[in-house]
GROMACS .gro file of C-alpha atoms in nm:
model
  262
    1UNK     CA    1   2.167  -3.521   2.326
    2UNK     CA    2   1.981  -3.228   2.173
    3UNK     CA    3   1.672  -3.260   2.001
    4UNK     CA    4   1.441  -3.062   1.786
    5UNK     CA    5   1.127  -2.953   1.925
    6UNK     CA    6   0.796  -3.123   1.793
    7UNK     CA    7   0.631  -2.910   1.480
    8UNK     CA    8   0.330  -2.792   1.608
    9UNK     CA    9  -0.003  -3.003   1.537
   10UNK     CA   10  -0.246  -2.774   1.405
   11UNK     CA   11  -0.549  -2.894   1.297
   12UNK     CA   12  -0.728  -2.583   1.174
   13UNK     CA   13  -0.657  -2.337   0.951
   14UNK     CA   14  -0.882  -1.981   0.855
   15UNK     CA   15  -0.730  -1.718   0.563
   16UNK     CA   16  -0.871  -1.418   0.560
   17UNK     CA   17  -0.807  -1.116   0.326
   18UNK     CA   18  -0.791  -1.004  -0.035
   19UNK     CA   19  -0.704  -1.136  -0.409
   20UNK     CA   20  -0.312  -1.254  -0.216
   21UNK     CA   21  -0.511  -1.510   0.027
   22UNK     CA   22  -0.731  -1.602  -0.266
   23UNK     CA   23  -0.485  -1.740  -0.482
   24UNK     CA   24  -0.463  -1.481  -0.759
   25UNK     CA   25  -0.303  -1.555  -1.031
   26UNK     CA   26  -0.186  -1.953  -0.957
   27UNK     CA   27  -0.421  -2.099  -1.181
   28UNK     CA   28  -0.556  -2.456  -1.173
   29UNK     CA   29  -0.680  -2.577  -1.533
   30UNK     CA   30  -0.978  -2.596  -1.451
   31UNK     CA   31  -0.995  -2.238  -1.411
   32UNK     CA   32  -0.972  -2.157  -1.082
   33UNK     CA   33  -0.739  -2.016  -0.850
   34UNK     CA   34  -0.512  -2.233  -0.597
   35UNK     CA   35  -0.241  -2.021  -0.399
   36UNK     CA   36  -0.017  -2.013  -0.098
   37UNK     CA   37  -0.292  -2.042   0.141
   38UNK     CA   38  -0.449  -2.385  -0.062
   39UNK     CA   39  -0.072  -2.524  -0.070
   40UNK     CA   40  -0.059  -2.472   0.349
   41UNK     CA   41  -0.370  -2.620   0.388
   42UNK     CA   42  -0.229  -2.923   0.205
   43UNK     CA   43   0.061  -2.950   0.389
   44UNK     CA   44  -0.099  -2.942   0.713
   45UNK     CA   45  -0.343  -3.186   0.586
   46UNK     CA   46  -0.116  -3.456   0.535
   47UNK     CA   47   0.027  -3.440   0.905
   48UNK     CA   48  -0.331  -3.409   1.045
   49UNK     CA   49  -0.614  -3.617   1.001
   50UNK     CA   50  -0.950  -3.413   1.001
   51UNK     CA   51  -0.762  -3.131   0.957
   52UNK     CA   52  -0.993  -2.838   0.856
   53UNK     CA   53  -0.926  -2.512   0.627
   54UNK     CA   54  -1.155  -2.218   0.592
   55UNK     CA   55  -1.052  -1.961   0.324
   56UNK     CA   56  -1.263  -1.659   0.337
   57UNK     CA   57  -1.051  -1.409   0.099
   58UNK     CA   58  -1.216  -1.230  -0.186
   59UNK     CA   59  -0.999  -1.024  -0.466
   60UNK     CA   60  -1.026  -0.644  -0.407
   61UNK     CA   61  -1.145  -0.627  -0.099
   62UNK     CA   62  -0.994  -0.323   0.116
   63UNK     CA   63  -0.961  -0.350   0.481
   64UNK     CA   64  -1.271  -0.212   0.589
   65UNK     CA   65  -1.467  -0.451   0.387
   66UNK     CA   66  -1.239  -0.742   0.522
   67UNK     CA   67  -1.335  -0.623   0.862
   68UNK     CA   68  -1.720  -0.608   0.762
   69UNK     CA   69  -1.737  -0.920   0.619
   70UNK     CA   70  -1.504  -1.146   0.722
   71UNK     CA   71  -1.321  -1.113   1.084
   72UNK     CA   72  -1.617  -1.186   1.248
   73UNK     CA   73  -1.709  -1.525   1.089
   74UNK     CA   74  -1.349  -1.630   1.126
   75UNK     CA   75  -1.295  -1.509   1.440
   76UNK     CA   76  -1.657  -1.749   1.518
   77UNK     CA   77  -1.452  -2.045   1.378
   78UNK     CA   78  -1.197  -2.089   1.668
   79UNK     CA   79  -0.936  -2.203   1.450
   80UNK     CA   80  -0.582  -2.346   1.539
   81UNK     CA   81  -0.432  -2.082   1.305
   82UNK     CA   82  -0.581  -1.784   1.125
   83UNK     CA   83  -0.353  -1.579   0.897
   84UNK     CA   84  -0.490  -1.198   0.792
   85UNK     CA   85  -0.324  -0.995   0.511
   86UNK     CA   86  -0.498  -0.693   0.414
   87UNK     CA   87  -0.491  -0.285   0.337
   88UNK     CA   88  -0.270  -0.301   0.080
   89UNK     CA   89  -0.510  -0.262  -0.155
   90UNK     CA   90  -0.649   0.030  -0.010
   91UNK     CA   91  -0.222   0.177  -0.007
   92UNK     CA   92  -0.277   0.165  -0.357
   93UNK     CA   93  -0.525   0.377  -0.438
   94UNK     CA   94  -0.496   0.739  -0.504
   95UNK     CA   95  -0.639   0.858  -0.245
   96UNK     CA   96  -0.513   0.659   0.078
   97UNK     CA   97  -0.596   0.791   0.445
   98UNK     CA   98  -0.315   0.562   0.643
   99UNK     CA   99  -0.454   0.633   0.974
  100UNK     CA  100  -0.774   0.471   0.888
  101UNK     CA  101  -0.602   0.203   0.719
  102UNK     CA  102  -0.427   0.131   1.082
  103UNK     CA  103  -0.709   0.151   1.279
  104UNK     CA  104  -0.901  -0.099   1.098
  105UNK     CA  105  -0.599  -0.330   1.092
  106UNK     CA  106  -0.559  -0.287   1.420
  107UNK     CA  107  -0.957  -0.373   1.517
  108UNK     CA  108  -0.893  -0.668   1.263
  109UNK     CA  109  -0.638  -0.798   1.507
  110UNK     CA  110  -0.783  -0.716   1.817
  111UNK     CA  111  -1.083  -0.938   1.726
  112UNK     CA  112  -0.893  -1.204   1.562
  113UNK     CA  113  -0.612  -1.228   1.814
  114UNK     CA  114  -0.768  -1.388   2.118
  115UNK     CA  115  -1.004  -1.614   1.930
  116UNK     CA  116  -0.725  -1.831   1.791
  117UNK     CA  117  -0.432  -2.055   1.895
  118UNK     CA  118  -0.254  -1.855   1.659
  119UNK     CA  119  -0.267  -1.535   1.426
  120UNK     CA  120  -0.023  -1.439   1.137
  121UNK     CA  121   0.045  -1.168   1.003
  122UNK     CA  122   0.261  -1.065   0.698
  123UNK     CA  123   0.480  -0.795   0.518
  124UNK     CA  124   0.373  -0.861   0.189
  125UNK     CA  125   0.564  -0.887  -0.093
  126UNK     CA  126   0.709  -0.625  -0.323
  127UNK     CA  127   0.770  -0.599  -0.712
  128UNK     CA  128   1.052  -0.426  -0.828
  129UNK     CA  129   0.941  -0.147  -1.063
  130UNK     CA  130   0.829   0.198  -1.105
  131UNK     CA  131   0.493   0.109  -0.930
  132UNK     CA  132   0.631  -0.035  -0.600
  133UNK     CA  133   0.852   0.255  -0.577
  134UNK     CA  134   0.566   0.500  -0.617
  135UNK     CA  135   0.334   0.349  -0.328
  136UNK     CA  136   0.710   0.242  -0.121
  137UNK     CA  137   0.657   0.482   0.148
  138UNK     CA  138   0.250   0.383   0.239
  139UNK     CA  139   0.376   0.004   0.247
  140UNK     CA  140   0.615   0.028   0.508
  141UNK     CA  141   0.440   0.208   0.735
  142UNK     CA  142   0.169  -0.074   0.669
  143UNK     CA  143   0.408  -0.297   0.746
  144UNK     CA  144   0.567  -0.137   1.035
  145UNK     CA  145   0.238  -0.098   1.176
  146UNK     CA  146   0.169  -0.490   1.115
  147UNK     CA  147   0.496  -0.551   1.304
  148UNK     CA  148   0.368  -0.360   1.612
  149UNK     CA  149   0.051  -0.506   1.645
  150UNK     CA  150   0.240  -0.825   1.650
  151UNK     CA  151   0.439  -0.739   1.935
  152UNK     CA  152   0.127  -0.638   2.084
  153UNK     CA  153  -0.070  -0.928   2.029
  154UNK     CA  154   0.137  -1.215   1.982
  155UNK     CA  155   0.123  -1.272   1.643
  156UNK     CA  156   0.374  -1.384   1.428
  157UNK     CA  157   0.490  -1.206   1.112
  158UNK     CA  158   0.599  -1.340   0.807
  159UNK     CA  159   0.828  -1.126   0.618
  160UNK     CA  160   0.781  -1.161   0.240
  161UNK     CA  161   0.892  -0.784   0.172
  162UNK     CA  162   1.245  -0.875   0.302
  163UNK     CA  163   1.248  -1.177   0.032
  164UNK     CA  164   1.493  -1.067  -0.238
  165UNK     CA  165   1.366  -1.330  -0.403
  166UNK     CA  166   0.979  -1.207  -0.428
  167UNK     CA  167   1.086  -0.898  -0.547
  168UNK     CA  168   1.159  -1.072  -0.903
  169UNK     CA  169   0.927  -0.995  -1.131
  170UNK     CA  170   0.977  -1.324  -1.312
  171UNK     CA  171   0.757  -1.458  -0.997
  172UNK     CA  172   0.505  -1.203  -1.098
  173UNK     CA  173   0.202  -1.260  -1.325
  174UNK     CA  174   0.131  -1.044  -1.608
  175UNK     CA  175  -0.055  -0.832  -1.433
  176UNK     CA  176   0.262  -0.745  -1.226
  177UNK     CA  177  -0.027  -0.724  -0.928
  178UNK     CA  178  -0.007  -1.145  -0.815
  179UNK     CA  179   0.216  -1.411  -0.783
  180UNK     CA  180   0.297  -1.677  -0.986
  181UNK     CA  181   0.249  -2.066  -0.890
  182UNK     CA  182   0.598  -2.036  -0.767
  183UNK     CA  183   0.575  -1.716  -0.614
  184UNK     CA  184   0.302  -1.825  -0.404
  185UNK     CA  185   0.439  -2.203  -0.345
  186UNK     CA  186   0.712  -1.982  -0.192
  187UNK     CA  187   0.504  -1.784   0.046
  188UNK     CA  188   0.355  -2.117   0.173
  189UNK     CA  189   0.735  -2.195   0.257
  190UNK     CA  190   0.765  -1.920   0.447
  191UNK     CA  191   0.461  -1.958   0.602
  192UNK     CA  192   0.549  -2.316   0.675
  193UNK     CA  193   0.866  -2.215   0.853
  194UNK     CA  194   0.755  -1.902   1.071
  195UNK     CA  195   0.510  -2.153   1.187
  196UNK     CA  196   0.764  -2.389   1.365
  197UNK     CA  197   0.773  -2.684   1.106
  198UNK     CA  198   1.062  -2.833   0.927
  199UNK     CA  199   1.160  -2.689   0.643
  200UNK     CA  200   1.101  -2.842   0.322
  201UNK     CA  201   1.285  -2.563   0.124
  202UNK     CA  202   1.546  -2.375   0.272
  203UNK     CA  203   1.611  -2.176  -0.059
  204UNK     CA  204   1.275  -1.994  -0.058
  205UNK     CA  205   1.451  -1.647  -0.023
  206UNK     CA  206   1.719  -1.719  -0.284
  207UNK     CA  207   1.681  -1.533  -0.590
  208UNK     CA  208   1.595  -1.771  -0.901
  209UNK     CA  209   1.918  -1.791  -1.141
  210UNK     CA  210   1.990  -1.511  -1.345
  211UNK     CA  211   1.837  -1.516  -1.752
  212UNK     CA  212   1.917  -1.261  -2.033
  213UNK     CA  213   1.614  -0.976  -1.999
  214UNK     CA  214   1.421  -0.945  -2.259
  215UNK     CA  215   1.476  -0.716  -2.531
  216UNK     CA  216   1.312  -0.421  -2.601
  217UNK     CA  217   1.049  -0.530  -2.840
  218UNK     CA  218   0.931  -0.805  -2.604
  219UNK     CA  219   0.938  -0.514  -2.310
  220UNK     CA  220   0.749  -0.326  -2.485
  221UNK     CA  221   0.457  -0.625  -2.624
  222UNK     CA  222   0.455  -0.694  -2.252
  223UNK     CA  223   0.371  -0.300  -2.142
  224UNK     CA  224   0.109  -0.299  -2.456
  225UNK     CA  225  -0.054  -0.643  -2.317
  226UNK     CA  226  -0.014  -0.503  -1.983
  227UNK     CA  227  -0.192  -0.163  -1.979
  228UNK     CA  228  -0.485  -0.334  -2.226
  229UNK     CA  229  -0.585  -0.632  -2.038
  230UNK     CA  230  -0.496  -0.515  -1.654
  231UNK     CA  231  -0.451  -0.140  -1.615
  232UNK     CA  232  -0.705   0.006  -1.832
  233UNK     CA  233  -0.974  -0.235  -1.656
  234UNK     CA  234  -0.864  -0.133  -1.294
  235UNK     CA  235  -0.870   0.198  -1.386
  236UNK     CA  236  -1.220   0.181  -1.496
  237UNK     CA  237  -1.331   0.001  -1.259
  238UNK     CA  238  -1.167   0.276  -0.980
  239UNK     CA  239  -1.404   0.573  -1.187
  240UNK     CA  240  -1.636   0.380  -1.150
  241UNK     CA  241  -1.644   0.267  -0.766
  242UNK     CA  242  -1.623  -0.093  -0.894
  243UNK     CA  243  -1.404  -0.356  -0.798
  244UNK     CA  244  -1.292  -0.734  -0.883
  245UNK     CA  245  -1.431  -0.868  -0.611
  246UNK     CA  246  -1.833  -0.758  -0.634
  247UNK     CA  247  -2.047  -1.044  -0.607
  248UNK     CA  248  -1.826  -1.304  -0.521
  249UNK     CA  249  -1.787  -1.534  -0.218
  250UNK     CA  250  -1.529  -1.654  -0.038
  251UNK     CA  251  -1.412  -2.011  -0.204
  252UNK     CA  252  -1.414  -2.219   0.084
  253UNK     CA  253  -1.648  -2.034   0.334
  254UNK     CA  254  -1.679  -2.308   0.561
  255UNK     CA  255  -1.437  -2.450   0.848
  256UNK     CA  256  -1.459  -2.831   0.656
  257UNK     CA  257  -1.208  -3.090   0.618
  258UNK     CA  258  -0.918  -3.027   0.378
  259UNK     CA  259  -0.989  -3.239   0.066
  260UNK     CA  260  -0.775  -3.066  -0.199
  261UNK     CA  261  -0.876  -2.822  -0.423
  262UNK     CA  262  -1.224  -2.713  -0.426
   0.00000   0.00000   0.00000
C-alpha cells in the first residue's frame, strides 16, 4: 500500500530580505507587523519542539544592503531552512542597473546556499495595475534569474507571481506596495507546501469570490488617500536618498526559540 512520505522536520528557520519578509502591512494591534514569515515560523513550531526562527528582514532594504548586512549573519546561523527574497525593491526604482541586481542575488545565494539544509527562493507577487505593468519587464527577468540560480543551487522556488490569486488587489494594503493578513497567510501556504508538508489549504491560488468594484467616487478617495499618505512620502524620501528602513533592526535578530509574536 502506498504511503505519503514524512513532512520534513525542520527545526530552524532564518528570513532574510526586505519590508515582504518583515511582515509589511499584516498588522498586529499592538502595532507591529506579523507576516508570512511569523505565520511559518508558527506552523513549524507546533510540529517541533525547540524549534528556532531568526527573521532578519528590514523594509526598504535593496539587495546590496541585504547582502551587507544580513547574508552573512544568517548564513553564520546554520539553519534548517533559510528563505531570501530581495531586489525588487531596487526593480522599482527609476534608475535600475539589472545586471548588478543579478550579481548580487546571485553572491546572496552562493553564500547562503551551502550553509543551510535548505534555501528558498521566490517569484514574488504581482499587483494588477498600471504600476506592475510599468516595472513588468525588470520583474521577470528577476525572477527568471531567481529560477536559474535555483537550478544551480538547489533551491527551491516558490512561485507567488503565477498566483492569480495574489494578483488581487483586494489582498493588497492601501499602499498597493504589501500584502494584506490574508495575502500573506497565503504566501505562508505556499511556502508550507513547496516545502514538502501537508497542505492545510489547497485553495491558496484560487481567486477570492468576485464583489461589485467600487464606484468611482470611492476609486477616486482611494487614489487621493493613496498618493497623500504612501506615494508622496516615497517619493520624498527617493530625492532625498532616504528610505523606510534607516535605523531599524531586524525584529527577531537572533536564532531563539519560536514563542509567538515578538
Amino acid at each position: 500500500m502506498q504511503t505519503n512520505p514524512t513532512p520534513p522536520a525542520h527545526t530552524s528557520l532564518v528570513a532574510v530580505g526586505d519590508s515582504f519578509t518583515e511582515g509589511m502591512s499584516d498588522l498586529l494591534p499592538d502595532g507591529s507587523y506579523r507576516g508570512w514569515a511569523d505565520v511559518l515560523a508558527a506552523r513549524m513550531a507546533a510540529r517541533s519542539p525547540g524549534f528556532r526562527y531568526a527573521n532578519l528582514a528590514v523594509r526598504g532594504k535593496l539587495i546590496g544592503q541585504i547582502v551587507e548586512e544580513q547574508v552573512d549573519v544568517a548564513a553564520a546561523m546554520k539553519a534548517d531552512v533559510v528563505t531570501l527574497v530581495g531586489g525588487l525593491n531596487d526593480t522599482l526604482r527609476p534608475k535600475c542597473d539589472m545586471d548588478r541586481v543579478k550579481d548580487l542575488l546571485t553572491e546572496a545565494v552562493e553564500r547562503l546556499a551551502p550553509s543551510c539544509g535548505q534555501l528558498v527562493l521566490m517569484r514574488s507577487p504581482g499587483r494588477e495595475g498600471p504600476v506592475m505593468e510599468r516595472f513588468r519587464p525588470r520583474m521577470e527577468e528577476l525572477f527568471a534569474h531567481v529560477d536559474e540560480l535555483a537550478r544551480r543551487h538547489g533551491a527551491l522556488v516558490v512561485d507567488l507571481y503565477g498566483a492569480p490569486s495574489l494578483a488581487d488587489p483586494r489582498l493588497w494594503d492601501v499602499d498597493r506596495l504589501h500584502l494584506t493578513a490574508e495575502g500573506h497567510r497565503r504566501v505562508a501556504e505556499a511556502v508550507w507546501q513547496t516545502l514538502g508538508h501537508e497542505p492545510e489549504d489547497l485553495e491558496w491560488r484560487t481567486p477570492m469570490a468576485a464583489t461589485a468594484p467600487p464606484g468611482w467616487g470611492s476609486r477616486r478617495a482611494a487614489d487621493a488617500r493613496f498618493a497623500r499618505e504612501h506615494l508622496l512620502p516615497w517619493i520624498g524620501r527617493r530625492l532625498t536618498g532616504r528610505s523606510s528602513g534607516d535605523g531599524r533592526s531586524p525584529k527577531r535578530p537572533e536564532l531563539l526559540p519560536y514563542e509567538g509574536p515578538a
